[in-house]
Tab-separated table of N, CA and C in Angstrom:
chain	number	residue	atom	x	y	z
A	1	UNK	N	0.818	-1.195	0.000
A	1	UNK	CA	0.000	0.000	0.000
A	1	UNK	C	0.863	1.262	0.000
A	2	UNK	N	1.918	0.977	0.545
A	2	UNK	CA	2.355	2.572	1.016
A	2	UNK	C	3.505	2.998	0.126
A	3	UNK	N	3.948	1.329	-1.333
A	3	UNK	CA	4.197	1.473	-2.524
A	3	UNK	C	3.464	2.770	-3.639
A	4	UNK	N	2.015	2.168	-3.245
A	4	UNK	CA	0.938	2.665	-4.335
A	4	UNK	C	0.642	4.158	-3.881
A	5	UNK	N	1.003	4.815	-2.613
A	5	UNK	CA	0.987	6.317	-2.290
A	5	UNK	C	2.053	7.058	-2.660
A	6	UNK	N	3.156	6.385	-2.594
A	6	UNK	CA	4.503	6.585	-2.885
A	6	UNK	C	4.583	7.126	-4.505
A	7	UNK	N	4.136	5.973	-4.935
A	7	UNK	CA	3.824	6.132	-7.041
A	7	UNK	C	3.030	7.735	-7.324
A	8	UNK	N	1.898	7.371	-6.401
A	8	UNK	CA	0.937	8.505	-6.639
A	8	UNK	C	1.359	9.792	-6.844
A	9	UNK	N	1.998	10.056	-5.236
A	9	UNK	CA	3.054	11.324	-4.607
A	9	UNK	C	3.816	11.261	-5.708
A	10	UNK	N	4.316	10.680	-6.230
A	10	UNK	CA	5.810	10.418	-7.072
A	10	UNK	C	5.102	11.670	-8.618
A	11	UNK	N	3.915	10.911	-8.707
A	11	UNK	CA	3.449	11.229	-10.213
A	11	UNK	C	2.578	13.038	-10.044
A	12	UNK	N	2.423	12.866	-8.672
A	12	UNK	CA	1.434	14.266	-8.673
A	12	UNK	C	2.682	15.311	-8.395
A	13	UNK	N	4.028	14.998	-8.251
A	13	UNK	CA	4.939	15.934	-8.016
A	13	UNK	C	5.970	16.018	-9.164
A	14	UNK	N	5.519	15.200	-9.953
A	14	UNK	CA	6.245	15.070	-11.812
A	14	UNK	C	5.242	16.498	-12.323
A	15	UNK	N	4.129	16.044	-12.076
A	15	UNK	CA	2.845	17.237	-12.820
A	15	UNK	C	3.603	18.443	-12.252
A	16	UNK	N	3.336	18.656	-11.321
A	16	UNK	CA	3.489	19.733	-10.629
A	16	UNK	C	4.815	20.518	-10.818
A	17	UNK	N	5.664	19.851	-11.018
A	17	UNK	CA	7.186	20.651	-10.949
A	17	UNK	C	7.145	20.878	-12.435
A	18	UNK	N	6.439	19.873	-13.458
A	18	UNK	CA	6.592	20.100	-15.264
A	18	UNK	C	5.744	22.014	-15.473
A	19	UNK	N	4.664	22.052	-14.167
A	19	UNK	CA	3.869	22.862	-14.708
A	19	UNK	C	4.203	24.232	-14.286
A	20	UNK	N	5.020	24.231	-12.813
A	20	UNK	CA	6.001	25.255	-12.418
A	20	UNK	C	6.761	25.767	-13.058
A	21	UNK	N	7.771	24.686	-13.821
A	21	UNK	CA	8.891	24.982	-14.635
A	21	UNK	C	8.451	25.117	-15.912
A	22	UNK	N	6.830	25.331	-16.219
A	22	UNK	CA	6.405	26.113	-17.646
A	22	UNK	C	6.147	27.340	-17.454
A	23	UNK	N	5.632	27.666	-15.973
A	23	UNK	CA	5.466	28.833	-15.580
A	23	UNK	C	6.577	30.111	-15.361
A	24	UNK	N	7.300	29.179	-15.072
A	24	UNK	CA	8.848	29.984	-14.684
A	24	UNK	C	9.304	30.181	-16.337
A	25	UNK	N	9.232	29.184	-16.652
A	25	UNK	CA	9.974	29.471	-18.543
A	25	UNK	C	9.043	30.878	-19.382
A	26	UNK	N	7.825	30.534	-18.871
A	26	UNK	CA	7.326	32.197	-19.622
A	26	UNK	C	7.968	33.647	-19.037
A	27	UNK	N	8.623	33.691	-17.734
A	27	UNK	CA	9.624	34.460	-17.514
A	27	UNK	C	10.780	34.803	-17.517
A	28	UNK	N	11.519	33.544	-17.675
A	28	UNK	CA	12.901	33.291	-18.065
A	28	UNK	C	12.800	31.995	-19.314
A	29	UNK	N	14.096	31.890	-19.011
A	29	UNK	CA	14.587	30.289	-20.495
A	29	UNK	C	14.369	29.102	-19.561
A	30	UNK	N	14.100	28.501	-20.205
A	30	UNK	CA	13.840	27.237	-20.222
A	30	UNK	C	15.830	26.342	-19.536
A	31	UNK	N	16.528	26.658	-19.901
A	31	UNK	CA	17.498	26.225	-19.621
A	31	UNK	C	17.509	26.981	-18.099
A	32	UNK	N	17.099	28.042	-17.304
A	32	UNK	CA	17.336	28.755	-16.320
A	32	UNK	C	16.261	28.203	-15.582
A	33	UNK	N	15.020	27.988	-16.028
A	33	UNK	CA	13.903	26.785	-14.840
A	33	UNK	C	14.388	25.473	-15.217
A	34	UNK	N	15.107	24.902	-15.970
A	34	UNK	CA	15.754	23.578	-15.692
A	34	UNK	C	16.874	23.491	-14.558
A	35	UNK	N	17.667	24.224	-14.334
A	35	UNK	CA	18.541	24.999	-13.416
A	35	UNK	C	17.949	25.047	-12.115
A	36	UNK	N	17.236	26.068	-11.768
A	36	UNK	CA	16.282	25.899	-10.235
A	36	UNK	C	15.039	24.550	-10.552
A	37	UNK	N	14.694	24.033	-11.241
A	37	UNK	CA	14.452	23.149	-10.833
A	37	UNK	C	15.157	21.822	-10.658
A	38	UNK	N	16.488	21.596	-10.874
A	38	UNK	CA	17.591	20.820	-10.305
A	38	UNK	C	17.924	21.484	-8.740
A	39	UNK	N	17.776	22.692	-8.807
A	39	UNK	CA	18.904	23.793	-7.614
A	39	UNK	C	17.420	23.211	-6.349
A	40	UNK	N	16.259	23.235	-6.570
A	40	UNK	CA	15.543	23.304	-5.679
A	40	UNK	C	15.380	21.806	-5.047
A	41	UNK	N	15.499	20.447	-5.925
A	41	UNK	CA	15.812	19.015	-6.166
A	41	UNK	C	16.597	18.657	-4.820
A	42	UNK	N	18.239	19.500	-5.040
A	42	UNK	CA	19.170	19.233	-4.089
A	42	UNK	C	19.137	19.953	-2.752
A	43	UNK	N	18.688	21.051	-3.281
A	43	UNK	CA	17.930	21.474	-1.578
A	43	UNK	C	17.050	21.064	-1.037
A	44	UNK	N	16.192	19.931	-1.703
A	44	UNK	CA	14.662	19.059	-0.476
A	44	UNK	C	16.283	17.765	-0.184
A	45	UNK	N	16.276	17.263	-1.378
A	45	UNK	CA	17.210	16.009	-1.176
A	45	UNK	C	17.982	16.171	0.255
A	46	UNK	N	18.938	17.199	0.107
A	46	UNK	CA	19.977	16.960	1.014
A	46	UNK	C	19.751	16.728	2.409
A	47	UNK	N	18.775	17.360	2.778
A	47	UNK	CA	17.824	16.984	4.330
A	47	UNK	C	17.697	15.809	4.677
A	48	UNK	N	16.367	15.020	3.269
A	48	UNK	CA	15.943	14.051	3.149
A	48	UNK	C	16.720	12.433	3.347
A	49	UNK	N	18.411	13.052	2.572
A	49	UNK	CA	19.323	11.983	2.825
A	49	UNK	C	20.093	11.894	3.717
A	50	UNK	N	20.111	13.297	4.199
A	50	UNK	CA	20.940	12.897	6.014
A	50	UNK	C	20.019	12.161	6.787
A	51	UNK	N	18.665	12.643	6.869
A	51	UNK	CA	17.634	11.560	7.481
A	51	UNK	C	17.706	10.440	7.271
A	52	UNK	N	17.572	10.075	6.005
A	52	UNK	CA	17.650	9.287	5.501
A	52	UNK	C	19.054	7.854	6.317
A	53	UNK	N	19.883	8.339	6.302
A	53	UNK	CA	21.131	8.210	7.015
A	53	UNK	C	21.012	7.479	8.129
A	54	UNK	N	20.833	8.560	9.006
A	54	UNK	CA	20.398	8.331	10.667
A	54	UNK	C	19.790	7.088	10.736
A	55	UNK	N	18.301	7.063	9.914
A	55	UNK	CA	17.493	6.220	10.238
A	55	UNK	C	17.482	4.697	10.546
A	56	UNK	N	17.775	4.622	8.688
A	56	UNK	CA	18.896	3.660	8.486
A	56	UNK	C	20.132	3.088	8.627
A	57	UNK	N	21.369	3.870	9.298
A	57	UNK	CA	22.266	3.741	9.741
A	57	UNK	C	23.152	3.050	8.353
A	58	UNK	N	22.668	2.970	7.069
A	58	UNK	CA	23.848	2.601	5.967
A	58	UNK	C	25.366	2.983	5.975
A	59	UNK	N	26.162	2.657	5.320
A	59	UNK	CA	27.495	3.156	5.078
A	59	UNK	C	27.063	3.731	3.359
A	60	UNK	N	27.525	4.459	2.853
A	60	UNK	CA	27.256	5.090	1.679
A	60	UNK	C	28.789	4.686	0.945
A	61	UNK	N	29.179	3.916	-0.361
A	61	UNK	CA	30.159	4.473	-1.188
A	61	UNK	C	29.981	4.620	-2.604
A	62	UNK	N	31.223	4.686	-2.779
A	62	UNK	CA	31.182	5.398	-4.472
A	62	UNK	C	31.607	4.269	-5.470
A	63	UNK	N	31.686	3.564	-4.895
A	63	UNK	CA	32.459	1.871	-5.666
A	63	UNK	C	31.278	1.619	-6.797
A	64	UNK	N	29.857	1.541	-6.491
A	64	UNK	CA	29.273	1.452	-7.904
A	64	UNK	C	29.327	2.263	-9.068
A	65	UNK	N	29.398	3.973	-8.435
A	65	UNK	CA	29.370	4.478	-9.957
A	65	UNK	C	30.904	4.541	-10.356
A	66	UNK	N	32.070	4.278	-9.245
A	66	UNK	CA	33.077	4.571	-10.152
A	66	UNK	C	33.584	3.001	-11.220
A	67	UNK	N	32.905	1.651	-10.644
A	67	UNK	CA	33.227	0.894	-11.033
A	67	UNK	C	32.479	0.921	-12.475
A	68	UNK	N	31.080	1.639	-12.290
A	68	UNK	CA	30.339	1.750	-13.899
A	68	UNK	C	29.269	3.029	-13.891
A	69	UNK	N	30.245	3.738	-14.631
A	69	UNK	CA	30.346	5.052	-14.944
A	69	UNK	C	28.764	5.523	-15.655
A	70	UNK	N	28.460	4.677	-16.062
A	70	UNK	CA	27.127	4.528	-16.993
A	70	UNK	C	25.721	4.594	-16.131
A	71	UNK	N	26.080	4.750	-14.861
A	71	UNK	CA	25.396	5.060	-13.486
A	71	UNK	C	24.922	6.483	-13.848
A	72	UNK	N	25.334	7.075	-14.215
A	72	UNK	CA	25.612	8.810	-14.118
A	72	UNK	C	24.681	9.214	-15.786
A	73	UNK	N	24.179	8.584	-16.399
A	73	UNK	CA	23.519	8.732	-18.028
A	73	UNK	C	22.130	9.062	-17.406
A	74	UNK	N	21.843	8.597	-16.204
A	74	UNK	CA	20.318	8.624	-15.873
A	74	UNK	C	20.147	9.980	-15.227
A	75	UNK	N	21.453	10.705	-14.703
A	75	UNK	CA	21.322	12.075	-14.782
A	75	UNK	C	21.185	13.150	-15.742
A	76	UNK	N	22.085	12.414	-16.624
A	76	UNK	CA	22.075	13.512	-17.879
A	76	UNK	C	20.807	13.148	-18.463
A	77	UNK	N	20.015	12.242	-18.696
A	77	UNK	CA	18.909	11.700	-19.217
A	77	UNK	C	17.694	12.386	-18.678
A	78	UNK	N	17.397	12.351	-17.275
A	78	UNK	CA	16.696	13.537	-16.629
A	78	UNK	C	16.929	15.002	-16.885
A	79	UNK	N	17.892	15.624	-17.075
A	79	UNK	CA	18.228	17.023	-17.336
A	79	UNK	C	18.094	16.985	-18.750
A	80	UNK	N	17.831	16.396	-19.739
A	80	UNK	CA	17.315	16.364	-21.158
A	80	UNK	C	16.214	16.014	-21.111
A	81	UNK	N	15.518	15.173	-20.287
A	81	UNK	CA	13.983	14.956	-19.921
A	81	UNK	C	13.223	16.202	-19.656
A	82	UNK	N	13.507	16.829	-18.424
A	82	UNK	CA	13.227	18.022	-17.670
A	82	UNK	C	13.697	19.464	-18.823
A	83	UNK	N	14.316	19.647	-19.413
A	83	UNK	CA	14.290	20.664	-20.171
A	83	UNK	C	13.957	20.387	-21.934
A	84	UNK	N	13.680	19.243	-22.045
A	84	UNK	CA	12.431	19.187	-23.144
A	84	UNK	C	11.024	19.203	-22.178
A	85	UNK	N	10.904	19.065	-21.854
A	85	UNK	CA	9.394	19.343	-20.856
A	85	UNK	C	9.134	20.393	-20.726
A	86	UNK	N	10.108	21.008	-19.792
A	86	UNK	CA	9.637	22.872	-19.406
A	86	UNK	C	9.473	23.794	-21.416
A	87	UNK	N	10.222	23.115	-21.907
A	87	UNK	CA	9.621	23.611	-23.448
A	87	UNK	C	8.483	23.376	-23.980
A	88	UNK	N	8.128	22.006	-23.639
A	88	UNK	CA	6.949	21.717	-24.427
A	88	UNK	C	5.461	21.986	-23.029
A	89	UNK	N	5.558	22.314	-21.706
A	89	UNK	CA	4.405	22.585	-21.082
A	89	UNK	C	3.374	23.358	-21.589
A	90	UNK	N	3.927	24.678	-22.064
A	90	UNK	CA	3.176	25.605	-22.750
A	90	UNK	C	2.360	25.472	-23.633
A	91	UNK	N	2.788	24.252	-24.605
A	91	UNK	CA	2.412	24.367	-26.049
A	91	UNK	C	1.549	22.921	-25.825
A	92	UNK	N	1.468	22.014	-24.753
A	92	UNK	CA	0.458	21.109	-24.497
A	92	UNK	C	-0.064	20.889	-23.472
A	93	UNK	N	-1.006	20.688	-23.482
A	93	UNK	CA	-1.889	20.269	-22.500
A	93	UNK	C	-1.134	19.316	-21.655
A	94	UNK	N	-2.162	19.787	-20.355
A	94	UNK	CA	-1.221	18.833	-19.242
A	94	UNK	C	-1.747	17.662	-19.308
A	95	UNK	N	-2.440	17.028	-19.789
A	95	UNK	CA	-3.134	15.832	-19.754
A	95	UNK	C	-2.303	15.149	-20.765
A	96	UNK	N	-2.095	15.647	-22.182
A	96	UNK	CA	-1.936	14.826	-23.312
A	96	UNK	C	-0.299	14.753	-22.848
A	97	UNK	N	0.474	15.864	-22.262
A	97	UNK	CA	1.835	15.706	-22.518
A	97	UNK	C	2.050	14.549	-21.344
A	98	UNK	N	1.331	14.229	-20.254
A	98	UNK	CA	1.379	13.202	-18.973
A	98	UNK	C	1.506	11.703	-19.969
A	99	UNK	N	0.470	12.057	-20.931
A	99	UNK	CA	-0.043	10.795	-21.875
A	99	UNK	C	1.242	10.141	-22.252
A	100	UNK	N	1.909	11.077	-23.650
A	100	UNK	CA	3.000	11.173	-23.779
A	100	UNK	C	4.199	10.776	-23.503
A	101	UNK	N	4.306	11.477	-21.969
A	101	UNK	CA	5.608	11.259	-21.544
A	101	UNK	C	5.231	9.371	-20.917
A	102	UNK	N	3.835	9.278	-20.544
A	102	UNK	CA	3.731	8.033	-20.071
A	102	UNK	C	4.153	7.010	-20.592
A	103	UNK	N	3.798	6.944	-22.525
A	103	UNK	CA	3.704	5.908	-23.469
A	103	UNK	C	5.454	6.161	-24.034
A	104	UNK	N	6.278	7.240	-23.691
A	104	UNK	CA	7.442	7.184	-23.887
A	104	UNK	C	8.331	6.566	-22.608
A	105	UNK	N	7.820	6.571	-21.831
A	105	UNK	CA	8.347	5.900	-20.506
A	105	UNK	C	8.797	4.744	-20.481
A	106	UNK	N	7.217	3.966	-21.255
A	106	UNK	CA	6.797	2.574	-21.299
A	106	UNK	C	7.810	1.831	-22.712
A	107	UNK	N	7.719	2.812	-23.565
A	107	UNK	CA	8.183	2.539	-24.741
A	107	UNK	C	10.084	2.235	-24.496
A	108	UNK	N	10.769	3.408	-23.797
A	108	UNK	CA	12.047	3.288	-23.584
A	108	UNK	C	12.260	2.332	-22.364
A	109	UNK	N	11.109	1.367	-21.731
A	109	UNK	CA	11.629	0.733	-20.717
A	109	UNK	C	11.422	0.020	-21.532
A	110	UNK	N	10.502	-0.947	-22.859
A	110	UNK	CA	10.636	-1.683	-23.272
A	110	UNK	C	12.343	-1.755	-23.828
A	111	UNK	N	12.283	-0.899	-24.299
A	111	UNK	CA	13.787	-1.085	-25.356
A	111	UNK	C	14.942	-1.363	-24.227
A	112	UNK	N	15.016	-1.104	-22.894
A	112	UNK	CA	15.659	-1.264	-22.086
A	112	UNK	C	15.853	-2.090	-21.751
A	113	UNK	N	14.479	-2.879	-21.477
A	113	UNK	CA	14.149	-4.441	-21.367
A	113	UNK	C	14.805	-5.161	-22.072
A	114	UNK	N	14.742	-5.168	-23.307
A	114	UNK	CA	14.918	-6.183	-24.467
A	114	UNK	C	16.584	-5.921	-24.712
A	115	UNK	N	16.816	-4.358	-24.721
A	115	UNK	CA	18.844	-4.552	-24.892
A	115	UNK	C	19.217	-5.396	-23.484
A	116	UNK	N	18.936	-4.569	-22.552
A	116	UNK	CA	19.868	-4.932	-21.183
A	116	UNK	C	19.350	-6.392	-20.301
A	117	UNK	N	18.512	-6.404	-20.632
A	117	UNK	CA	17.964	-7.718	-19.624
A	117	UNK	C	17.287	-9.051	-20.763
A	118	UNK	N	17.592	-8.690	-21.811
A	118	UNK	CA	16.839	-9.658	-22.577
A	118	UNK	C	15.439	-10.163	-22.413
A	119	UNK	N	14.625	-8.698	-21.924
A	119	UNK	CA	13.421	-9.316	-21.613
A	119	UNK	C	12.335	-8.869	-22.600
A	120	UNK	N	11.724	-9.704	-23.113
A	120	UNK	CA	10.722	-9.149	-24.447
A	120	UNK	C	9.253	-9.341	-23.889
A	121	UNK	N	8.323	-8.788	-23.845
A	121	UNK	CA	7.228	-9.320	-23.075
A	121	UNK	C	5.945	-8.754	-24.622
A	122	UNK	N	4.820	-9.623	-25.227
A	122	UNK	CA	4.110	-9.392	-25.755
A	122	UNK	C	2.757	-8.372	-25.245
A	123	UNK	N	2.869	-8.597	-24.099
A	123	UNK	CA	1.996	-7.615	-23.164
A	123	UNK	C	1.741	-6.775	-23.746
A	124	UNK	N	3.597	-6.104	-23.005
A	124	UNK	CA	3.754	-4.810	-22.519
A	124	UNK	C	3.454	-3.788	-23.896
A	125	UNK	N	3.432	-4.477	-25.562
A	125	UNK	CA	3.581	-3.807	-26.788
A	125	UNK	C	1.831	-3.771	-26.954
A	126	UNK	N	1.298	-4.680	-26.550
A	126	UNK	CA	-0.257	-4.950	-26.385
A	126	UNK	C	-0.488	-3.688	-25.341
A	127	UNK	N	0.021	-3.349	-24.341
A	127	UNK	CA	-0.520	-2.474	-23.132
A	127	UNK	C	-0.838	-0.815	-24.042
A	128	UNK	N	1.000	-0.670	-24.748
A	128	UNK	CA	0.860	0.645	-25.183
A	128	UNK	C	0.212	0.419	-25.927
A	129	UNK	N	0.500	-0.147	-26.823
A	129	UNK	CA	-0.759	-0.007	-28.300
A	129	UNK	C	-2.027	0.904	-27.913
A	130	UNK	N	-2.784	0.077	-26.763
A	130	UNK	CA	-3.938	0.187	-26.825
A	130	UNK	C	-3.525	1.953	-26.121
A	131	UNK	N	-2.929	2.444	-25.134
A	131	UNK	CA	-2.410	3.463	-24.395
A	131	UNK	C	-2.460	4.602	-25.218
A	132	UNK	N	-1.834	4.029	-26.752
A	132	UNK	CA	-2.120	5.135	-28.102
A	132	UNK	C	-2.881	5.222	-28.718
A	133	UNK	N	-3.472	4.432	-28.917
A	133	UNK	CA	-4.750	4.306	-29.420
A	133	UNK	C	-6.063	4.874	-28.430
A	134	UNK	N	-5.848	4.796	-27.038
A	134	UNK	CA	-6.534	5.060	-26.297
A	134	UNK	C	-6.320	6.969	-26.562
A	135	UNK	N	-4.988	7.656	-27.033
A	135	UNK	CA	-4.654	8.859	-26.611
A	135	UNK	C	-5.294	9.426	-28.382
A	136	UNK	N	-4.765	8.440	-28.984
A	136	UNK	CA	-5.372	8.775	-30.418
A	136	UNK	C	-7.043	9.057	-30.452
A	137	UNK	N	-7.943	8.651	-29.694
A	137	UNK	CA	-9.179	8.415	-29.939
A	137	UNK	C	-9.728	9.548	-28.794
A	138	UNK	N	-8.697	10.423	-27.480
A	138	UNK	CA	-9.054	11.263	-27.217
A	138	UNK	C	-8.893	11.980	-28.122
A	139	UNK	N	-7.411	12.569	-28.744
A	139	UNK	CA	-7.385	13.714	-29.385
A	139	UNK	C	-8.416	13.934	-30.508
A	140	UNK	N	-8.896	12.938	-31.690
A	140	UNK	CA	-9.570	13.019	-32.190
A	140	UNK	C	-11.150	13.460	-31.581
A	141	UNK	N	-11.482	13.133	-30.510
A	141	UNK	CA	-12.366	13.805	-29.612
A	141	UNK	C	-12.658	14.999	-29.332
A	142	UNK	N	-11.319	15.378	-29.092
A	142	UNK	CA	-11.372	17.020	-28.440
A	142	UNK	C	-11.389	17.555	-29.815
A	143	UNK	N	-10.711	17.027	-31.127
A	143	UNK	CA	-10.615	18.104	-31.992
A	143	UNK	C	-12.298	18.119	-32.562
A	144	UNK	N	-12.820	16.907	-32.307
A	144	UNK	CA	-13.963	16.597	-33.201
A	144	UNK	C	-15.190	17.692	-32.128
A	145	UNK	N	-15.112	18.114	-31.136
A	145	UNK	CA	-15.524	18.987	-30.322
A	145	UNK	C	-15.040	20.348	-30.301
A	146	UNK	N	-14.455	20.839	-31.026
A	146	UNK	CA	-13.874	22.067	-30.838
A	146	UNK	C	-14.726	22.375	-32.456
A	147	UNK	N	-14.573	21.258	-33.185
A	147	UNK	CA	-15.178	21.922	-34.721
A	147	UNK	C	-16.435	21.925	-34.566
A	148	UNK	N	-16.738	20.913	-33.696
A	148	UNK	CA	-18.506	21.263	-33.405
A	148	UNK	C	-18.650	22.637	-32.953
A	149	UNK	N	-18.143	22.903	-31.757
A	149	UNK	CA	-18.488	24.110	-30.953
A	149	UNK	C	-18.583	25.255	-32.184
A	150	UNK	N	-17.639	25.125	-33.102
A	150	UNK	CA	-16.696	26.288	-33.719
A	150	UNK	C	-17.713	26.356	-34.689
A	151	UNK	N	-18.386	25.094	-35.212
A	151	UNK	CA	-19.859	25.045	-36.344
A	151	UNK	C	-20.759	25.824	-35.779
A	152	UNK	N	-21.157	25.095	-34.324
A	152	UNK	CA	-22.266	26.065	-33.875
A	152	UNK	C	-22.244	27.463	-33.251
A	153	UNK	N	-21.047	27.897	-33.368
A	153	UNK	CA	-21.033	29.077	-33.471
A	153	UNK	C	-21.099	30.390	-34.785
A	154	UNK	N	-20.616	29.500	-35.312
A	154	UNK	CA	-21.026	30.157	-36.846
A	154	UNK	C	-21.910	30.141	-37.373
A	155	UNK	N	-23.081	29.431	-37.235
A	155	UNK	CA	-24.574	28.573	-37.659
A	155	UNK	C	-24.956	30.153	-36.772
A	156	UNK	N	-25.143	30.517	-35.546
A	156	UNK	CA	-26.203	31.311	-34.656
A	156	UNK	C	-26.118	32.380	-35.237
């Protein structure tokens, strides 16, 4: 259970920081709210992991990423994540770009799957399909509603 609050929290604070850092980009660049929103990241973090610390009482080292360096791509991968995002907030909807980033999520864990772990699953290509198709059959919705509205406004 306290997995499935965790996910939730996880996903309602993805929204939230994408929609900040669109807000901040209509005042500054997009490269400068990618910036404080890393700068603000390491200022909750650093609290969080001394706590973190205590609690647990771990020893912390550096032997995994220096032994594989390729540890460190999932940073740069986020900071190219996060500043194609704060670009594209503006120009989409928060719903469709969630969609989006969801079925690209799913899509690059497949490919992840299948290089690094050799795992191919028929599902998971069955899951998105339908995920796009599901996003395909909104958009066609909303547009097929906007030309209505836009008819019956021209008709009165």
């Amino acid at each position: 259970m306290i997995e499935a609050i965790c996910a939730l929290l996880s996903g309602c604070s993805i929204v939230l920081s994408r929609q900040v850092n669109g807000y901040l980009t209509k005042y500054s660049t997009p490269t400068f709210s990618t910036f404080m929103n890393y700068l603000t990241g390491l200022l909750t973090s650093i609290p969080l992991f001394i706590v973190s610390l205590f609690m647990y009482q771990q020893k912390i080292t550096v032997a995994p990423i220096v032994s594989q360096p390729a540890v460190l791509l999932g940073g740069i991968l986020s900071v190219i994540n996060v500043f194609l995002l704060t670009i594209l907030v503006n120009r989409i909807s928060p719903v469709r770009l969630t969609l989006i980033t969801f079925i690209a999520q799913i899509i690059s864990g497949m490919i992840f799957d299948a290089l690094f772990l050799h795992m191919f699953s028929i599902r998971k290509i069955i899951g998105c399909a339908i995920v796009i198709v599901g996003m395909f059959i909104n958009n066609y919705g909303d547009h097929l509603h906007i030309r209505l509205v836009k008819k019956n406004l021209t008709v009165e």
